[in-house]
mmCIF file of C-alpha atoms in Angstrom:
data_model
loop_
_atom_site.group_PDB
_atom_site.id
_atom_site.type_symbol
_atom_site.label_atom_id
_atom_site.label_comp_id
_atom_site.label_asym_id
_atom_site.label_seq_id
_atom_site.Cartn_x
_atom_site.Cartn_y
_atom_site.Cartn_z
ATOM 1 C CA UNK A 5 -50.090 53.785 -80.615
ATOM 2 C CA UNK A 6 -48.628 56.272 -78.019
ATOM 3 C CA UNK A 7 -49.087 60.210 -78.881
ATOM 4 C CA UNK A 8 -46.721 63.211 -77.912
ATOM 5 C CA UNK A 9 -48.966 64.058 -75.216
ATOM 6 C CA UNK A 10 -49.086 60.687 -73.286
ATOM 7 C CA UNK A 11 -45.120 60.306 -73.920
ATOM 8 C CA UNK A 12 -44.539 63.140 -71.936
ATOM 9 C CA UNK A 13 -47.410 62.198 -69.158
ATOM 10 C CA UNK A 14 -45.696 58.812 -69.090
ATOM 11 C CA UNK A 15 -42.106 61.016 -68.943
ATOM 12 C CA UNK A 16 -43.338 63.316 -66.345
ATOM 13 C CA UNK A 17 -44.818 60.817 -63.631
ATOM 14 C CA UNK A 18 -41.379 59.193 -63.700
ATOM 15 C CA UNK A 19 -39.432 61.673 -63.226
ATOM 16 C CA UNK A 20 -41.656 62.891 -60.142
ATOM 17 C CA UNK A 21 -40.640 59.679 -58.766
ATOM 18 C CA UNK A 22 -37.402 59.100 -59.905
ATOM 19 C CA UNK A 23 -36.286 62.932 -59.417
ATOM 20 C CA UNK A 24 -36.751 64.918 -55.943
ATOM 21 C CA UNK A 25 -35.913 68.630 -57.913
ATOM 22 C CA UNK A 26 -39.165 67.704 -60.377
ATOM 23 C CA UNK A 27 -41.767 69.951 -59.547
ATOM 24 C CA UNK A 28 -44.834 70.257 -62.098
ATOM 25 C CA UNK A 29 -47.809 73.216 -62.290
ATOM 26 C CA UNK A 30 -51.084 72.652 -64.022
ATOM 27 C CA UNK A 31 -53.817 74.738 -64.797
ATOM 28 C CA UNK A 32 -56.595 72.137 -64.796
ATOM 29 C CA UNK A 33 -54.969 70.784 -67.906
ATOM 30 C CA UNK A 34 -54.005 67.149 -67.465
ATOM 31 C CA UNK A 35 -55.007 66.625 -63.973
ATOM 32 C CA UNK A 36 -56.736 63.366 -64.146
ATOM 33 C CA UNK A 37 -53.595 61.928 -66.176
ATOM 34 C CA UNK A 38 -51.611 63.280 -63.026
ATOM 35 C CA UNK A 39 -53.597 62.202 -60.046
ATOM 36 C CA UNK A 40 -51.822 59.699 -58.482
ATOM 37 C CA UNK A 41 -48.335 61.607 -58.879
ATOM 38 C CA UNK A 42 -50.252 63.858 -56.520
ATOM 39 C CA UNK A 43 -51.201 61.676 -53.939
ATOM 40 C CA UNK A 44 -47.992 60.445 -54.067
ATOM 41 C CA UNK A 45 -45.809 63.967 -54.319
ATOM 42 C CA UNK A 46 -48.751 66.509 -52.548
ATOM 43 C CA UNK A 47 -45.687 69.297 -52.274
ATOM 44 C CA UNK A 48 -44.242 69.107 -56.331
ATOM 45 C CA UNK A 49 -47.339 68.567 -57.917
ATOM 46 C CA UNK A 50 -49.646 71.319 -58.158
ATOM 47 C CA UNK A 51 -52.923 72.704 -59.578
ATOM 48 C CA UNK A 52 -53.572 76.324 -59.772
ATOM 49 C CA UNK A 53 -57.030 76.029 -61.566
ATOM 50 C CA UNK A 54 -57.802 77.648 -64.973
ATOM 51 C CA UNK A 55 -54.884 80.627 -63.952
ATOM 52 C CA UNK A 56 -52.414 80.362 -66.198
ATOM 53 C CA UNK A 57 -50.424 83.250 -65.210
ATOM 54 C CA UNK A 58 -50.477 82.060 -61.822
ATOM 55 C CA UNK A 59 -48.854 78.660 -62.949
ATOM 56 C CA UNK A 60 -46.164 80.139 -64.230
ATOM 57 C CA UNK A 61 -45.528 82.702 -61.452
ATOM 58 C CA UNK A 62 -45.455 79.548 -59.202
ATOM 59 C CA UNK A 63 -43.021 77.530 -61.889
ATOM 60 C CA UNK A 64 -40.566 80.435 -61.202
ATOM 61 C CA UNK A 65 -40.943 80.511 -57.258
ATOM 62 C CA UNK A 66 -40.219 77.334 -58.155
ATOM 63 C CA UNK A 67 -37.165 76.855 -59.704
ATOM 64 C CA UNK A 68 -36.096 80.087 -57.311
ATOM 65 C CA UNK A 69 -36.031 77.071 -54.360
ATOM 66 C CA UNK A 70 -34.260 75.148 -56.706
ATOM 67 C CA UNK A 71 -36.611 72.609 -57.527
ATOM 68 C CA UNK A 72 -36.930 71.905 -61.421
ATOM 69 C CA UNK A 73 -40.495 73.179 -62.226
ATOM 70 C CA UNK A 74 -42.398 71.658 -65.618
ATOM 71 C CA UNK A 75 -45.477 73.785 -66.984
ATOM 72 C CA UNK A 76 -48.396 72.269 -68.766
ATOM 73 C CA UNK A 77 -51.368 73.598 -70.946
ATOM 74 C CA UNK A 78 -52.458 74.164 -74.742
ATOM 75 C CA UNK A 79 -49.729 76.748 -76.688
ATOM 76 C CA UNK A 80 -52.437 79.041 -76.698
ATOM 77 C CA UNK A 81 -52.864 79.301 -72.509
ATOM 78 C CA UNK A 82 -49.411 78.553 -71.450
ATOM 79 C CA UNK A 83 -47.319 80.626 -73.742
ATOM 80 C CA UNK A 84 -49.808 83.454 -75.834
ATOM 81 C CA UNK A 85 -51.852 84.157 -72.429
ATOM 82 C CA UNK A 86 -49.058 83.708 -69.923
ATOM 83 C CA UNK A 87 -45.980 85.226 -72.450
ATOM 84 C CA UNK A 88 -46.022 88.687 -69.838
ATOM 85 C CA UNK A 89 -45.351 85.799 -66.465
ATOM 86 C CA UNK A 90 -43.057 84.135 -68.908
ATOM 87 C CA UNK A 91 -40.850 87.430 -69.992
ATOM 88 C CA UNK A 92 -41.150 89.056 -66.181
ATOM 89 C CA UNK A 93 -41.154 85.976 -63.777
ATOM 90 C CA UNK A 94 -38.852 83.019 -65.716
ATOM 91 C CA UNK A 95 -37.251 85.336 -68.319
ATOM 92 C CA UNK A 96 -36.114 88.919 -65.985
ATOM 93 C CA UNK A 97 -35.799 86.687 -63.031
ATOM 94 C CA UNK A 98 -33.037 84.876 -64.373
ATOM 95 C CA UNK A 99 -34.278 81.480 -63.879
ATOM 96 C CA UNK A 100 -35.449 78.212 -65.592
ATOM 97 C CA UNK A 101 -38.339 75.990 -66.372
ATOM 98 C CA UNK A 102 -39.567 73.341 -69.069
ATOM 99 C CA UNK A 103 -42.688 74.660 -70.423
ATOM 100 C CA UNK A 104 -44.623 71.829 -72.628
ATOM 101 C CA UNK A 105 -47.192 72.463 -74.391
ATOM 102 C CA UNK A 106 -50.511 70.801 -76.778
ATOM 103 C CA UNK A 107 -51.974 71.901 -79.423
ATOM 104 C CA UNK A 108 -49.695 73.808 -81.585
ATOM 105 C CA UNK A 109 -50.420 75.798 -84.117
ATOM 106 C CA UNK A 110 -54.187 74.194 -85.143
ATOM 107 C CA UNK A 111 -54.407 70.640 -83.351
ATOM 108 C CA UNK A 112 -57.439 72.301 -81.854
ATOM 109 C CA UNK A 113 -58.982 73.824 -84.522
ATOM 110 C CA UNK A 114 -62.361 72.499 -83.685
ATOM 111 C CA UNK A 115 -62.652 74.557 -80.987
ATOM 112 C CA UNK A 116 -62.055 77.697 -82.527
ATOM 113 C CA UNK A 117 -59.395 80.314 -82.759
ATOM 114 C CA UNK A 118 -58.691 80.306 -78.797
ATOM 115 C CA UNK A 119 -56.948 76.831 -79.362
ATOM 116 C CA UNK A 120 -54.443 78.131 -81.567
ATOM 117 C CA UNK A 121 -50.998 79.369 -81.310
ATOM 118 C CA UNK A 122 -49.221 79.835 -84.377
ATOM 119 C CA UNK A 123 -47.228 82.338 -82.893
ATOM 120 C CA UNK A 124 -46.254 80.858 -79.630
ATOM 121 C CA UNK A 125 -42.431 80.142 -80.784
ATOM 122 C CA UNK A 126 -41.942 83.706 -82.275
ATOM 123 C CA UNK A 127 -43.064 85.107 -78.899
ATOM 124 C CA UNK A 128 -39.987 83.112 -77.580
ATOM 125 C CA UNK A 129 -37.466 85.061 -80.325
ATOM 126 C CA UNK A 130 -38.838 88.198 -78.762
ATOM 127 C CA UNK A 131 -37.041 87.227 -75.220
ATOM 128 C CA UNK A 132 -33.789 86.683 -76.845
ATOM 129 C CA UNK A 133 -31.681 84.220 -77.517
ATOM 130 C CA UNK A 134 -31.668 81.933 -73.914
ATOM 131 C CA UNK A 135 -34.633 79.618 -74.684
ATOM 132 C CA UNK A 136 -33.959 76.215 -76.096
ATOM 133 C CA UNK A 137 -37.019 75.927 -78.891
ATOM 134 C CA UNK A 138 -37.619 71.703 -78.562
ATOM 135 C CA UNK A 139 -40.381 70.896 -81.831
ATOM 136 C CA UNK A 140 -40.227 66.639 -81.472
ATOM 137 C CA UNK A 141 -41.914 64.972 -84.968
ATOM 138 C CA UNK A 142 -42.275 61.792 -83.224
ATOM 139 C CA UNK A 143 -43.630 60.236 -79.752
ATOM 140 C CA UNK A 144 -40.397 58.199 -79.521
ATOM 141 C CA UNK A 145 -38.508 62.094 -79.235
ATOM 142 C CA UNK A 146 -40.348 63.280 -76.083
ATOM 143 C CA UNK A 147 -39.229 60.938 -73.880
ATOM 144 C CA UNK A 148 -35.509 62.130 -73.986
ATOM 145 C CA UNK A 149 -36.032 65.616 -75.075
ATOM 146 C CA UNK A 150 -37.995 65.599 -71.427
ATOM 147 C CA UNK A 151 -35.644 63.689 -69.593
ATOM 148 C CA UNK A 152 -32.593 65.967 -70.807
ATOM 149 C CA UNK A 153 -34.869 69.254 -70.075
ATOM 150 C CA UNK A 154 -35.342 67.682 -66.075
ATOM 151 C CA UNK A 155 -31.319 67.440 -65.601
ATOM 152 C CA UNK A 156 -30.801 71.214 -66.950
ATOM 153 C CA UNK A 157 -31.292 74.678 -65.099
ATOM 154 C CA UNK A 158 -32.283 75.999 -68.909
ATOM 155 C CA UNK A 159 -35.236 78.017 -69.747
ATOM 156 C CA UNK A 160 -36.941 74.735 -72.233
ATOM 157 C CA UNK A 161 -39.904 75.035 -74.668
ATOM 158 C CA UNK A 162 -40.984 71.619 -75.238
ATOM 159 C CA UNK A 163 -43.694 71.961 -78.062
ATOM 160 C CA UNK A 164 -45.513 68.424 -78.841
ATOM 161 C CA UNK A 165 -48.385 68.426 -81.650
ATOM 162 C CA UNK A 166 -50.823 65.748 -82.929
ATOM 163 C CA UNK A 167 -49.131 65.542 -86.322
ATOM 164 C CA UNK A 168 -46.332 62.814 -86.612
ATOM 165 C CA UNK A 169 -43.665 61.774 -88.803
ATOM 166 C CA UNK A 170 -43.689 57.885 -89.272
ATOM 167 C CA UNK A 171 -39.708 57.724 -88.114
ATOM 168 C CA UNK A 172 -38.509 59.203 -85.045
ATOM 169 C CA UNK A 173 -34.700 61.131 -84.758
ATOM 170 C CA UNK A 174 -34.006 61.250 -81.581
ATOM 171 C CA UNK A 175 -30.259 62.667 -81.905
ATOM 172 C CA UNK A 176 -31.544 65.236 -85.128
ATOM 173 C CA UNK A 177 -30.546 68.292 -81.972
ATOM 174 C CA UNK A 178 -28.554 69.829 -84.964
ATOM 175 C CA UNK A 179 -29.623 69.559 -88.865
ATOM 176 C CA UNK A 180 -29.972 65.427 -89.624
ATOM 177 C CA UNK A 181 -29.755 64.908 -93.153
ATOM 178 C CA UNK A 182 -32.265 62.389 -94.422
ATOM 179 C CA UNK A 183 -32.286 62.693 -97.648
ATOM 180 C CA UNK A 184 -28.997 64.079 -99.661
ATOM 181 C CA UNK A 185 -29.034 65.443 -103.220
ATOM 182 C CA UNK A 186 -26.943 66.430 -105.861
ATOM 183 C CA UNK A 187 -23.693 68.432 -105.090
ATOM 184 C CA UNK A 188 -24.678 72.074 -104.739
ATOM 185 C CA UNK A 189 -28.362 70.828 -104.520
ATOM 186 C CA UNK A 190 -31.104 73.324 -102.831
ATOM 187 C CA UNK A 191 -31.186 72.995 -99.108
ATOM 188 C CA UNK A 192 -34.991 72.120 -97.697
ATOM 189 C CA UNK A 193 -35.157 72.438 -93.673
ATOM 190 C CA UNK A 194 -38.130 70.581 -91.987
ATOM 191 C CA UNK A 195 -38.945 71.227 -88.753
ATOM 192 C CA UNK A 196 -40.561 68.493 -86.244
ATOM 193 C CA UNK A 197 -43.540 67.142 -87.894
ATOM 194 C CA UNK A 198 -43.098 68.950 -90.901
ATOM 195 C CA UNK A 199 -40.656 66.193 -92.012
ATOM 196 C CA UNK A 200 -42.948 63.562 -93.724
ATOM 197 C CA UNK A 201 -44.702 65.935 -95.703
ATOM 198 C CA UNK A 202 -41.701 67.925 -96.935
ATOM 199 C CA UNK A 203 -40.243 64.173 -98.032
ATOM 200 C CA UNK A 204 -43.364 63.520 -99.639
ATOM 201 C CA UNK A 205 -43.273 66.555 -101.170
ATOM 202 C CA UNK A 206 -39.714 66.612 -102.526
ATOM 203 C CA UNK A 207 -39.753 63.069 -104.428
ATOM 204 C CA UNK A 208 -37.882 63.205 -107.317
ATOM 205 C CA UNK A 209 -36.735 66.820 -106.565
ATOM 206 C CA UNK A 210 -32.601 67.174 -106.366
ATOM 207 C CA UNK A 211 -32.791 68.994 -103.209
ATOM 208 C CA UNK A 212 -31.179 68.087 -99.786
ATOM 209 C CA UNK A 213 -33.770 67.578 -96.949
ATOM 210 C CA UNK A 214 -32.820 67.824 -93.629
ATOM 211 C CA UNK A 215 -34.253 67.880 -90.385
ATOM 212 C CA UNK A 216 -34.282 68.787 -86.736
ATOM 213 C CA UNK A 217 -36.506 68.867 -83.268
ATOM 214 C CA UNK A 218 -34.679 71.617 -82.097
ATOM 215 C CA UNK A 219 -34.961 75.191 -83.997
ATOM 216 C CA UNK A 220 -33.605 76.974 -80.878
ATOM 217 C CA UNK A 221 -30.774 77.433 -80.890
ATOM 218 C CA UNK A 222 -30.313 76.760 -84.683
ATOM 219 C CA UNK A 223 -27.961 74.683 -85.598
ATOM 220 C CA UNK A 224 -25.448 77.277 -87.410
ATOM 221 C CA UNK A 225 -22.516 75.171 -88.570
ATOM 222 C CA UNK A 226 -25.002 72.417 -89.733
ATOM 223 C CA UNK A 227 -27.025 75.250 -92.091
ATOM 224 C CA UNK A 228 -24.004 76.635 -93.335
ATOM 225 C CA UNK A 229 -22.084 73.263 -94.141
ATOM 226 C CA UNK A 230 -25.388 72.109 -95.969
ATOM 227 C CA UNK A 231 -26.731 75.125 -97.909
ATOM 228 C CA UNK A 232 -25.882 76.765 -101.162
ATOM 229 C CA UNK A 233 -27.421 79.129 -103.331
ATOM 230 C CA UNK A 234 -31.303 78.015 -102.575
ATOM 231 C CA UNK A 235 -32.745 77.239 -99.207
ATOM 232 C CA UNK A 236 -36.520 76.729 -98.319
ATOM 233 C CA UNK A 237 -37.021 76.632 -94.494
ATOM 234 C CA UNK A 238 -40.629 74.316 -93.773
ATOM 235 C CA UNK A 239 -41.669 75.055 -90.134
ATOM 236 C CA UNK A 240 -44.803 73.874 -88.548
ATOM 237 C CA UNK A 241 -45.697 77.461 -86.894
ATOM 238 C CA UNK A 242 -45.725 80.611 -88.534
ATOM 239 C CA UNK A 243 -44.269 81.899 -91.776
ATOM 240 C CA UNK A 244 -40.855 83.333 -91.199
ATOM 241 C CA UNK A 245 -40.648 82.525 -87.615
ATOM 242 C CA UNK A 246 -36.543 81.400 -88.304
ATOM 243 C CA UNK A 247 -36.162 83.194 -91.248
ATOM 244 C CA UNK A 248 -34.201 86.117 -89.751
ATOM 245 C CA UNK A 249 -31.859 83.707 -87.781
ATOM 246 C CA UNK A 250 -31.065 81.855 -91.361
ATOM 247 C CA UNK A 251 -30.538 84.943 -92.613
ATOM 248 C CA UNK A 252 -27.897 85.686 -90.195
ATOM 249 C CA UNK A 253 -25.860 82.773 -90.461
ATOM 250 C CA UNK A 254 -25.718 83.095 -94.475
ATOM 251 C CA UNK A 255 -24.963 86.446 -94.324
ATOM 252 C CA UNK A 256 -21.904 86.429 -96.115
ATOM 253 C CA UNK A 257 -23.412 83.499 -98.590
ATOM 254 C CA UNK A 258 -25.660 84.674 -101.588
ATOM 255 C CA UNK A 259 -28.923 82.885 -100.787
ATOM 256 C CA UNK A 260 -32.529 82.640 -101.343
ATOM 257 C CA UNK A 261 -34.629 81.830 -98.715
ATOM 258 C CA UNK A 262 -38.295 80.674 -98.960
ATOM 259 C CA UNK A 263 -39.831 80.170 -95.760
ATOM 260 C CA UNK A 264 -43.253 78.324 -95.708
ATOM 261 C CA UNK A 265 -44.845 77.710 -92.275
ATOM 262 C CA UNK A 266 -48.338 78.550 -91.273
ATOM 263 C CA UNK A 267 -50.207 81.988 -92.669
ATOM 264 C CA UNK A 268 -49.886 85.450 -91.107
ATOM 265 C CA UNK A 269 -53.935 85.842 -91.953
ATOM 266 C CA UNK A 270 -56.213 84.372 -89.031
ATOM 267 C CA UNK A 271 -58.789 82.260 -91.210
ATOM 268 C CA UNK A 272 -61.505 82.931 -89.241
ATOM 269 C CA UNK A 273 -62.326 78.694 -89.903
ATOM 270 C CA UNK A 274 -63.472 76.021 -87.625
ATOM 271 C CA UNK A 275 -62.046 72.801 -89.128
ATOM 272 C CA UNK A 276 -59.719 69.864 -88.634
ATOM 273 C CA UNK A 277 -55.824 69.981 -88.586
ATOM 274 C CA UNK A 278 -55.408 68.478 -91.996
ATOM 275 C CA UNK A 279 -57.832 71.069 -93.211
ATOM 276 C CA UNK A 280 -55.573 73.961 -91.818
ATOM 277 C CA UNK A 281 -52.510 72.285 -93.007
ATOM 278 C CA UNK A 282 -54.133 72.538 -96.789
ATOM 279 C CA UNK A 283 -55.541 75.938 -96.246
ATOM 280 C CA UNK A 284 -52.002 76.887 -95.704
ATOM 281 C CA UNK A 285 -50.045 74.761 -97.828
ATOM 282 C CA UNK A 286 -48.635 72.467 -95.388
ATOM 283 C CA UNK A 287 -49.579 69.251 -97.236
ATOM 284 C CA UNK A 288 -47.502 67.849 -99.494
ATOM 285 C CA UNK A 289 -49.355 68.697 -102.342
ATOM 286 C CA UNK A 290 -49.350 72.290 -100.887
ATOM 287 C CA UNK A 291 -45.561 72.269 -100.116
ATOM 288 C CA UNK A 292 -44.882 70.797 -103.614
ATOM 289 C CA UNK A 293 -46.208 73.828 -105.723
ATOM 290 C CA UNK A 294 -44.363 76.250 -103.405
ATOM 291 C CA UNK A 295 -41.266 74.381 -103.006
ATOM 292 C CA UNK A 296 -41.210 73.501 -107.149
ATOM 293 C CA UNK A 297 -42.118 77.113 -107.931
ATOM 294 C CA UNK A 298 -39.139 78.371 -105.783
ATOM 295 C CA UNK A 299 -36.427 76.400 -107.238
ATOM 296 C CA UNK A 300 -38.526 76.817 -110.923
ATOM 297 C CA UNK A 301 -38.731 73.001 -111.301
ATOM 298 C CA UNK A 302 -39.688 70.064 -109.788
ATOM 299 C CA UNK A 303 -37.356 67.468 -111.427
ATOM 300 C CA UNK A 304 -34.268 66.279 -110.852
#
């Protein structure tokens, strides 16, 4: 069964073929996986070593030539190590990239704290509004959230994870309903991979879940059409992260807002992914008790 991360190695060695403006950096990262795009495309497909600011420097000499530079590492390296190259040499210099990343918020929890980056996607917020925020809950979504990414000039955040939903969405860009309750029912937002677990943990709740790959920009009209008084945001990074920009599109809507997403305390704890996603109630059993104490029951 094909994972996020070999959907968009797949993804990227066609497009260095099939696309002469496709340029991609690594920082040892993914090298072997790439090796023959080099041989093939010596000039577009380069390996700085383990410098991370470096490979994004080069992404935005890149795209300065006009060539269409994609950067590749774990959250943690590409985006929390490399977020000053990212603000001064993409962001202040005007100019694009796709930035994809592994790991996400605890995929590499064995390894410690240094692999991961709950924050990576709130350090994007902090450079504005010009990013495009792409969270795909499904192999089957990389493919053309890449593809679209390699036709754009766009500053892209492609952010792929080991957690899966079972269905993919490829057109969910905006708010995809997938599950519709009552009228005036309470309005539950998953985000990427945080959809199967929210569904699991909404049965036999009268709430409306719906879902998107794409936080950034949110989809505005979609939130406003679909909420009411109640509205818990699930996201699979940290707490909060959209919470202001939900805020701002309800503004003149009484609302509650409950936003659940990873913990603002570091753990200090080794573990696997599904232990991180109970230690900060991202399972469905988690999400259930915050979800049904929210909206004070859990019927329908």
């Amino acid at each position: 069964m094909t994972d996020m991360r070999t959907a968009f190695i797949d993804t990227a060695n066609a497009l260095l073929d099939e696309n002469p403006r496709t340029a991609l950096v690594l920082a040892d990262i993914s090298v072997a996986q790439f090796a023959s795009a080099s041989h093939r495309h010596p000039d577009r497909v380069l390996n700085v070593g383990i410098r991370e600011q470096l490979m994004i420097g080069v992404a935005g000499g890149l795209a300065l030539t006009g060539l269409r530079p994609i950067a590749h590492s774990y959250a943690t390296f590409l985006v929390d190590r490399a977020y000053e190259q990212i603000k001064l040499d993409l962001d202040h210099q005007g100019v694009g990239a796709v930035l994809v990343s592994i790991g996400a918020s605890y995929d590499g929890s064995a390894e410690g704290r240094t692999h991961q980056s709950p924050g990576d996607v709130a350090l994007f917020d902090s450079l504005g509004d010009g990013w495009t925020v792409r969270v795909p809950g499904h192999p089957d979504e990389v493919a053309p959230l890449l593809r679209n990414a390699a036709t754009s000039d766009d500053p892209i955040y492609l952010r792929l994870s080991e957690q899966r939903n079972a269905e993919a969405y490829p057109d969910a860009t905006g708010l995809r309903v997938i599950r519709r309750g009552l009228t005036n029912a309470p309005l539950v937002v998953a985000v990427g991979p945080m959809l199967d677990p929210t569904v699991a943990a909404t049965e036999g709740m009268d709430v409306t879940v719906a879902y998107t790959h794409t936080p950034r920009p949110l989809d505005t009209p979609g939130l406003r059409a679909l909420a009411n008084t109640d509205v818990v945001l699930v996201e699979p990074y940290l707490a909060g992260t959209s919470s202001a920009l939900v805020s701002r599109a309800l503004a003149d809507v009484p609302h509650r807002l409950l936003a659940l997403g990873v913990g603002q305390t570091d753990l200090r704890r080794y573990g696997d992914p599904a232990d991180h996603a109970r230690w900060h109630g991202l399972d469905a059993d988690g999400l259930r008790r915050s979800i049904s104490g929210f909206l004070g029951s859990v019927g329908g």
